[in-house]
PDB file of C-alpha atoms in Angstrom:
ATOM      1  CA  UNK A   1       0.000   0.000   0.000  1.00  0.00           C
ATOM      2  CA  UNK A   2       1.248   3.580  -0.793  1.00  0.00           C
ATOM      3  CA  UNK A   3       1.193   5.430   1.892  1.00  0.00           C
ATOM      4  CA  UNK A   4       1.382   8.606   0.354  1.00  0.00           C
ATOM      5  CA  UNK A   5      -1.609   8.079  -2.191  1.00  0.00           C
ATOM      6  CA  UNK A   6      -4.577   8.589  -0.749  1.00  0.00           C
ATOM      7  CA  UNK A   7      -8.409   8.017  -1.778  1.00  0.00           C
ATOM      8  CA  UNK A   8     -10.592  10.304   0.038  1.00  0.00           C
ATOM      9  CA  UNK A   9     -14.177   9.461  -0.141  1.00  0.00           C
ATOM     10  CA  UNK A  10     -16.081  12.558   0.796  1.00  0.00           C
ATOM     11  CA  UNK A  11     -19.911  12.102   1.941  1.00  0.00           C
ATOM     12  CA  UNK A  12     -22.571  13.262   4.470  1.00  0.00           C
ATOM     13  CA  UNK A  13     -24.334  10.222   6.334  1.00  0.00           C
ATOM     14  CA  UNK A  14     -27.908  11.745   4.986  1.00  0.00           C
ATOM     15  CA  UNK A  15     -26.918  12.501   1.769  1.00  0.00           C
ATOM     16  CA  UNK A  16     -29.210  10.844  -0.608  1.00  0.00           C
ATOM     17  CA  UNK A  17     -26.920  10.605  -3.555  1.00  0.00           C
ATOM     18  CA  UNK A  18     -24.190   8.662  -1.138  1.00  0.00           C
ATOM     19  CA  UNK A  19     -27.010   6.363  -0.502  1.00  0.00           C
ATOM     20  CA  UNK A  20     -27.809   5.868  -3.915  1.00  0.00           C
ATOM     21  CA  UNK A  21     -23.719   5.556  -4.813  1.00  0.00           C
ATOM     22  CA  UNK A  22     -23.570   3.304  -1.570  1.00  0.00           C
ATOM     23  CA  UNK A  23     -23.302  -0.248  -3.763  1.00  0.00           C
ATOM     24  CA  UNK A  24     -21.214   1.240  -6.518  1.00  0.00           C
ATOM     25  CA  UNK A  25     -18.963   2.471  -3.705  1.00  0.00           C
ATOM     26  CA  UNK A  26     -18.662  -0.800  -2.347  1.00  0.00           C
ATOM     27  CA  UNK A  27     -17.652  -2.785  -4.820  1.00  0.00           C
ATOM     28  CA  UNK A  28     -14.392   0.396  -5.432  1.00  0.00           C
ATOM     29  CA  UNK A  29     -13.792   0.055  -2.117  1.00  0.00           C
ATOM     30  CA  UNK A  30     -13.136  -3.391  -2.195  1.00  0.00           C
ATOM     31  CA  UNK A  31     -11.217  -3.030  -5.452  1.00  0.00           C
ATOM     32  CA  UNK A  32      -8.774  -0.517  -3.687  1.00  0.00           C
ATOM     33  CA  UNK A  33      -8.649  -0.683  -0.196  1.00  0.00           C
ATOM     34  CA  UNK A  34      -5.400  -2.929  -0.727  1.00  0.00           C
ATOM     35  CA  UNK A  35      -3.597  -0.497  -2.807  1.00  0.00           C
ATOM     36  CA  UNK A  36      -4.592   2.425  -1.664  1.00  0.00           C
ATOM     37  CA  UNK A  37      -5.274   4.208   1.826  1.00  0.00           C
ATOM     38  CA  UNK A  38      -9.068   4.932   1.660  1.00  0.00           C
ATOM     39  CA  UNK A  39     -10.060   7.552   3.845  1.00  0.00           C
ATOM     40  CA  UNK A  40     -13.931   9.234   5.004  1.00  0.00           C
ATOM     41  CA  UNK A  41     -14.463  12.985   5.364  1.00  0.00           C
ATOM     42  CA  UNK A  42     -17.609  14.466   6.432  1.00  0.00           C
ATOM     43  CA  UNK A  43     -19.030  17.297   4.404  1.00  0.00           C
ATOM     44  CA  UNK A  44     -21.503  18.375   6.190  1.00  0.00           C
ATOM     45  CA  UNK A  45     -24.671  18.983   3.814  1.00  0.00           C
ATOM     46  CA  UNK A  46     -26.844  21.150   6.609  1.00  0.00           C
ATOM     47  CA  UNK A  47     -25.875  23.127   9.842  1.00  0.00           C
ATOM     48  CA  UNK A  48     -27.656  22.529  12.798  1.00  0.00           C
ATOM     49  CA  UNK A  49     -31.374  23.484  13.166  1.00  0.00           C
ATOM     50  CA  UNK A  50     -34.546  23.142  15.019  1.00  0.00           C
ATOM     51  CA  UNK A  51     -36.685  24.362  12.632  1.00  0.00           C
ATOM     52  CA  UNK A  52     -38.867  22.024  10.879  1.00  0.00           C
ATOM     53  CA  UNK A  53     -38.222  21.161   7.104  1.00  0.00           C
ATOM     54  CA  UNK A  54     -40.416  24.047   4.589  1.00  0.00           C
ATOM     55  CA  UNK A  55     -42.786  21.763   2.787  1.00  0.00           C
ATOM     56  CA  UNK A  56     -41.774  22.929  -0.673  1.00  0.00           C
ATOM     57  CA  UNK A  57     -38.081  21.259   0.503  1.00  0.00           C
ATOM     58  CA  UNK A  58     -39.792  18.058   1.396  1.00  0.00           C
ATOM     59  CA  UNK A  59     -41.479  17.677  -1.959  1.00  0.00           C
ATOM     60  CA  UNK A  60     -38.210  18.251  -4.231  1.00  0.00           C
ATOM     61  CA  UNK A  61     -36.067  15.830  -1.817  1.00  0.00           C
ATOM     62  CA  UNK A  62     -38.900  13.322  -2.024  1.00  0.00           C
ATOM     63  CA  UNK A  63     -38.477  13.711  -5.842  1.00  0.00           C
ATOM     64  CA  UNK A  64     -34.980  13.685  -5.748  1.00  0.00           C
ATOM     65  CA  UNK A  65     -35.524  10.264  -3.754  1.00  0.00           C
ATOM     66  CA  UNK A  66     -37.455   8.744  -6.873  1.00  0.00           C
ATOM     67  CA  UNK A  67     -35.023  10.225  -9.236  1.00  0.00           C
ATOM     68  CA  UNK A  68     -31.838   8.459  -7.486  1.00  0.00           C
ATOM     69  CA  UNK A  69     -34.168   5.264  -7.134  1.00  0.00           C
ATOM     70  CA  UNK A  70     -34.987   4.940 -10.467  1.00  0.00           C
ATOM     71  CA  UNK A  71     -31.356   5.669 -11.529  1.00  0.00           C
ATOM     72  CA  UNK A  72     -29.354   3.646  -9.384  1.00  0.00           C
ATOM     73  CA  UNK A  73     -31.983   1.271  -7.885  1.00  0.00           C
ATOM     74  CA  UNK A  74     -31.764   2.272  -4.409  1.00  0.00           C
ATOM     75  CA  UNK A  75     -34.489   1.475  -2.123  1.00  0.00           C
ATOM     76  CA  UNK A  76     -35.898   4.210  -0.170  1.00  0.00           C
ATOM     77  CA  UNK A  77     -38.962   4.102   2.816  1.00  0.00           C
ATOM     78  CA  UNK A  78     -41.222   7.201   1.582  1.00  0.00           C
ATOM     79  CA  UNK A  79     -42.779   6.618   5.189  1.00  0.00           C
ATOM     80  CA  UNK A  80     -40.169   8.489   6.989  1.00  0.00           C
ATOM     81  CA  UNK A  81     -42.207  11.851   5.687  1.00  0.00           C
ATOM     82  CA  UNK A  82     -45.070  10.850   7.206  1.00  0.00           C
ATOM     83  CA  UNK A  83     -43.564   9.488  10.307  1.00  0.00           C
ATOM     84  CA  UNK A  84     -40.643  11.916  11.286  1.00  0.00           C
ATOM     85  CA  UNK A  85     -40.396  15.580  11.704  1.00  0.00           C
ATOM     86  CA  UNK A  86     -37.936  16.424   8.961  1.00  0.00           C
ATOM     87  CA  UNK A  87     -35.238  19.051   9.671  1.00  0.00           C
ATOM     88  CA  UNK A  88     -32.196  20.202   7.562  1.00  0.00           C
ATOM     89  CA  UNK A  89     -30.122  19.526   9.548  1.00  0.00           C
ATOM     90  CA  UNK A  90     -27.308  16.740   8.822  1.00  0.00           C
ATOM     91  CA  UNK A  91     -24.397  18.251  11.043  1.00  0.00           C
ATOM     92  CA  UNK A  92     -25.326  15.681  14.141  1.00  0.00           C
ATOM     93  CA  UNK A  93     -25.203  12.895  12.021  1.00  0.00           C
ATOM     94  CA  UNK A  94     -21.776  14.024  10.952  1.00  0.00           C
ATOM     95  CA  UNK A  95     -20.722  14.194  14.653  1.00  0.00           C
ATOM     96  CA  UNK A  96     -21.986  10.342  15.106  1.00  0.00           C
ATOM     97  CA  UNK A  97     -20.225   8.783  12.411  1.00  0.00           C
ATOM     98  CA  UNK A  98     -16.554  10.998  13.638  1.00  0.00           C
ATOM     99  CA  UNK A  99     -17.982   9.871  17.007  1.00  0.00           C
ATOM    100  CA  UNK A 100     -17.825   6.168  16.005  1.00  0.00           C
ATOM    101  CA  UNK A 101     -14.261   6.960  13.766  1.00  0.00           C
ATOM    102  CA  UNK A 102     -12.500   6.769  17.228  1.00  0.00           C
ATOM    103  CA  UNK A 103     -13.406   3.647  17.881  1.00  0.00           C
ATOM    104  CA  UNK A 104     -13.370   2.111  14.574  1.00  0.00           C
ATOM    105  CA  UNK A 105     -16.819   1.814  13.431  1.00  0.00           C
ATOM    106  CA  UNK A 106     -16.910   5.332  11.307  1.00  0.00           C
ATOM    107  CA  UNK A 107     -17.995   2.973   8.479  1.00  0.00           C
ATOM    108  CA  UNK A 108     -20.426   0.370  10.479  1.00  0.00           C
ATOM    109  CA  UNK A 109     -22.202   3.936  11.778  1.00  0.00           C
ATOM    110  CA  UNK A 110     -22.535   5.486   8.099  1.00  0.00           C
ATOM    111  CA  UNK A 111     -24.223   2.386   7.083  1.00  0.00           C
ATOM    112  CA  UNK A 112     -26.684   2.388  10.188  1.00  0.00           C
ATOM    113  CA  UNK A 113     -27.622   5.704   9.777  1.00  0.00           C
ATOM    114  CA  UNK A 114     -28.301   5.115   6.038  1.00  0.00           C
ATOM    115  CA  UNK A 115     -30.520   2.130   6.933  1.00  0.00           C
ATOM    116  CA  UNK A 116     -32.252   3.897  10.059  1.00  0.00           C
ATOM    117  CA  UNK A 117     -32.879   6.887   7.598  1.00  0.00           C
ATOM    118  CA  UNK A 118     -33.916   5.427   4.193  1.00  0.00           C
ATOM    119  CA  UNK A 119     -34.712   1.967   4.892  1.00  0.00           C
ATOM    120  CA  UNK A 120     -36.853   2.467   8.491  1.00  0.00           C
ATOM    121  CA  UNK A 121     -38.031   6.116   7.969  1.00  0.00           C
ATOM    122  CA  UNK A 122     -36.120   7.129  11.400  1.00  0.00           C
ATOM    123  CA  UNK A 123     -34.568  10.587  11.486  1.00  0.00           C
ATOM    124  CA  UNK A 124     -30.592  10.822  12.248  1.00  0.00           C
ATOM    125  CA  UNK A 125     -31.596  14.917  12.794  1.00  0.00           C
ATOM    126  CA  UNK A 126     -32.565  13.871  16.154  1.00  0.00           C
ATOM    127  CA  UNK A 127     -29.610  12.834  19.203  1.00  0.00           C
ATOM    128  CA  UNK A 128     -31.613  10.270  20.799  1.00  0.00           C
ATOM    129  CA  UNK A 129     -32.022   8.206  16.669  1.00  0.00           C
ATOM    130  CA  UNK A 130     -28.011   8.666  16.835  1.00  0.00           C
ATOM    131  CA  UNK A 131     -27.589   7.160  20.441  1.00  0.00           C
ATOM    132  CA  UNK A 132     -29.658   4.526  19.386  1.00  0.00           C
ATOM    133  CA  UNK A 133     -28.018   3.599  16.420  1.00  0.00           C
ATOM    134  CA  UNK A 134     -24.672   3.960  19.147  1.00  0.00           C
ATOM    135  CA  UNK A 135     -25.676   1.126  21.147  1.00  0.00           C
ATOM    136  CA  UNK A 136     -26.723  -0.763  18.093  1.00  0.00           C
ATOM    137  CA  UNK A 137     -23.197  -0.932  17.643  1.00  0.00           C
ATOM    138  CA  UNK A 138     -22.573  -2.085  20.973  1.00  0.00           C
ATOM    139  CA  UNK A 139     -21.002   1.260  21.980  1.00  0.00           C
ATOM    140  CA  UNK A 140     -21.587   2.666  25.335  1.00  0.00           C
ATOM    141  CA  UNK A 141     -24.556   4.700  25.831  1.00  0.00           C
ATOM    142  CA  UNK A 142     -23.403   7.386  27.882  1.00  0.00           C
ATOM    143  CA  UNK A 143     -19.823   7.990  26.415  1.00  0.00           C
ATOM    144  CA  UNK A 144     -21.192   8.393  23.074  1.00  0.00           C
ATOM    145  CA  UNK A 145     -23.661  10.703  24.047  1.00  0.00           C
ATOM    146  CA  UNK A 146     -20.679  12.870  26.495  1.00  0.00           C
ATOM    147  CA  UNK A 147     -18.657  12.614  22.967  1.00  0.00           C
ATOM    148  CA  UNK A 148     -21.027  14.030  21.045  1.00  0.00           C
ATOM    149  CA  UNK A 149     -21.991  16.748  23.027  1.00  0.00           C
ATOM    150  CA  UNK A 150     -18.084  18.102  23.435  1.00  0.00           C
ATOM    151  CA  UNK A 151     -16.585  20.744  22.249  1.00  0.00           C
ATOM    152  CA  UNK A 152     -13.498  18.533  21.227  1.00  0.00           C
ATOM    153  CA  UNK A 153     -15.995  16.326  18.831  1.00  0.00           C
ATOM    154  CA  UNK A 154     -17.611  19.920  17.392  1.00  0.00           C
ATOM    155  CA  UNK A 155     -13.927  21.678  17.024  1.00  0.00           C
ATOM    156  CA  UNK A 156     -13.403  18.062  15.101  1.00  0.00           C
ATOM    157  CA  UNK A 157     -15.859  18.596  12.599  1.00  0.00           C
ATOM    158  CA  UNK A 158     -15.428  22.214  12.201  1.00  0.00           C
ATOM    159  CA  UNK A 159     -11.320  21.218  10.954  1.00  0.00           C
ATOM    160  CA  UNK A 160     -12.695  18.508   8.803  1.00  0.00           C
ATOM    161  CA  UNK A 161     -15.138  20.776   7.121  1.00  0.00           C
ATOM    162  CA  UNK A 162     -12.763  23.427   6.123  1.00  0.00           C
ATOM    163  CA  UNK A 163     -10.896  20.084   5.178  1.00  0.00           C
ATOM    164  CA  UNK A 164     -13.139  18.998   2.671  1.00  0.00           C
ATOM    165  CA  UNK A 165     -13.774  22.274   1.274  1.00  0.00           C
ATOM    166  CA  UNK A 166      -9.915  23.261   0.352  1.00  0.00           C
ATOM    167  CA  UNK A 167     -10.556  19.934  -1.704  1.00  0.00           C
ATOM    168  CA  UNK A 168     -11.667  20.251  -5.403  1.00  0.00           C
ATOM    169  CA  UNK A 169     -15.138  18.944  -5.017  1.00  0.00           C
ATOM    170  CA  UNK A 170     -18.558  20.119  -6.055  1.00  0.00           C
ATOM    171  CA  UNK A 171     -20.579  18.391  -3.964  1.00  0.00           C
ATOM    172  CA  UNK A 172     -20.940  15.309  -2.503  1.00  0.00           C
ATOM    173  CA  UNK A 173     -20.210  12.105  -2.805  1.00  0.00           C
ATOM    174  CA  UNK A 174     -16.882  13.112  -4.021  1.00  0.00           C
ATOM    175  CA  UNK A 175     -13.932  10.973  -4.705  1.00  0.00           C
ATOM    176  CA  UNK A 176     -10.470  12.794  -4.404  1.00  0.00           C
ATOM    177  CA  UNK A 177      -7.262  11.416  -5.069  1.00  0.00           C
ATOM    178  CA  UNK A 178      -3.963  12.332  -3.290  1.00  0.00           C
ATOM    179  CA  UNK A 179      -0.992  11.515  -5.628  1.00  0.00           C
ATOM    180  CA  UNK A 180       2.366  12.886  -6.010  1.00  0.00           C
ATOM    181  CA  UNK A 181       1.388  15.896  -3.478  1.00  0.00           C
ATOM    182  CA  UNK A 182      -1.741  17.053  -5.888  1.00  0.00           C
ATOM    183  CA  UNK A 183      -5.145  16.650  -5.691  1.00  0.00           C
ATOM    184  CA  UNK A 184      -7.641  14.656  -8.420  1.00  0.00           C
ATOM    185  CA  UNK A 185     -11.016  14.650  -8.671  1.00  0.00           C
ATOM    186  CA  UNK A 186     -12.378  11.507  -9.671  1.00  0.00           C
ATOM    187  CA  UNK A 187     -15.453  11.572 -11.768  1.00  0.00           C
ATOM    188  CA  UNK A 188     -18.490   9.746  -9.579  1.00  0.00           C
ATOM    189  CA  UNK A 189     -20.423   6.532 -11.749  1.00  0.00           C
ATOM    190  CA  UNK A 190     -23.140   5.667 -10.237  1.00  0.00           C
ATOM    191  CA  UNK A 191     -24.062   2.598 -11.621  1.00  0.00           C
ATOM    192  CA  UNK A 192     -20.337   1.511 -13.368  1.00  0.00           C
ATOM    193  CA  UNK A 193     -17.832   1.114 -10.589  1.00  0.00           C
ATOM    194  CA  UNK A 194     -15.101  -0.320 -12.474  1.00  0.00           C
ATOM    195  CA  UNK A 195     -15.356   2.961 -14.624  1.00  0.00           C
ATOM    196  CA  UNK A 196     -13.753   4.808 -11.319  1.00  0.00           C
ATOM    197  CA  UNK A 197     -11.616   2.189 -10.690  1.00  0.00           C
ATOM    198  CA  UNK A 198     -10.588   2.765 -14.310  1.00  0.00           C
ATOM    199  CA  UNK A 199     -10.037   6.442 -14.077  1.00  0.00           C
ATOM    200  CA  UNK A 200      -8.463   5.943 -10.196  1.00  0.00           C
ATOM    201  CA  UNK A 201      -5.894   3.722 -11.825  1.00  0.00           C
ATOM    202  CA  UNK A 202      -5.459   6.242 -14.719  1.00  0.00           C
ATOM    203  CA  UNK A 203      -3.876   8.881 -12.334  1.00  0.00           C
ATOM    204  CA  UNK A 204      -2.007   6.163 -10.706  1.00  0.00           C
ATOM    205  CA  UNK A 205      -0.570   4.943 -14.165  1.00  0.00           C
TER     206      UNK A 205
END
């Protein structure tokens, strides 16, 4: 493995499009993860909020929802609008999966929170979803929820954002490689994942 290449994956736990690139990704990451050092950032889609979701946001996200379903087949429960009280607000969900990072399960949490959010309609807006999905991982109640609610967690995510956005992405997911001390974007596939192995392996080559 070369150390100094690095594949940075860059994604927000309730970002719809990382659900819908969630198999494609897969399959690269198990393609790479021997050759290269695969890292997570956050990016952090939506600040924290209280304030309940404007209705003319939950229609176009419940569209956008059938658009990624129909174009990468990714199953979605349309029951979480009825059920939950949507917020935009995605930055405590980011906390949870940098959270789980310390212990090792950054990528066991992402993939809870995707299933809580789009497979059981639960909301990972809301601490007490996140401390749930915590123990579901067999993490400790209570130091999870101390962790999240530090300032040494939030000053975390606040570096990582201003991270991500020094790196040359347009939204997320975004795949970014690190070779030779400069910085690639790697064009997303959504349905073709040995196409961005391809052009991952092109900047390599």
């Amino acid at each position: 493995m070369n150390s100094s290449t690095q594949l940075i994956y860059v994604y927000d736990p309730m970002c719809s499009w990382c659900w819908g690139f969630k198999e494609c990704w897969q399959k690269i990451y198990a393609e790479l993860a021997s050759e290269l050092d695969i890292v997570y950032k956050v990016g952090g889609l939506a600040a924290d909020s209280d304030q309940p979701m404007p209705e003319n946001m939950q229609r176009f996200l419940q569209q956008t929802w059938q658009r990624i379903a129909a174009q990468t087949g990714a199953r979605f429960n349309f029951d979480f609008w009825k059920n939950c009280q949507p917020r935009r607000s995605t930055y405590p969900a980011c906390r949870a999966v940098i959270a789980a990072r310390q212990f090792d399960k950054e990528q066991a949490m992402l993939q809870t929170i995707q299933q809580g959010y789009y497979l059981q309609a639960q909301n990972p807006s809301d601490l007490s979803t996140l401390v749930s999905f915590a123990q579901q991982l067999n993490l400790d109640r209570d130091v999870f929820l101390a962790r999240m609610q530090s300032a040494e967690l939030e000053q975390q995510l606040q570096q990582e954002l201003a991270y991500v956005q020094q790196l040359p992405i347009q939204g997320f997911p975004s795949l970014v490689l690190r070779h030779q001390q400069q910085y690639h974007a790697i064009a997303v596939n959504y349905t073709d994942a040995d196409d961005v192995i391809n052009r991952i392996r092109a900047v390599l080559n």
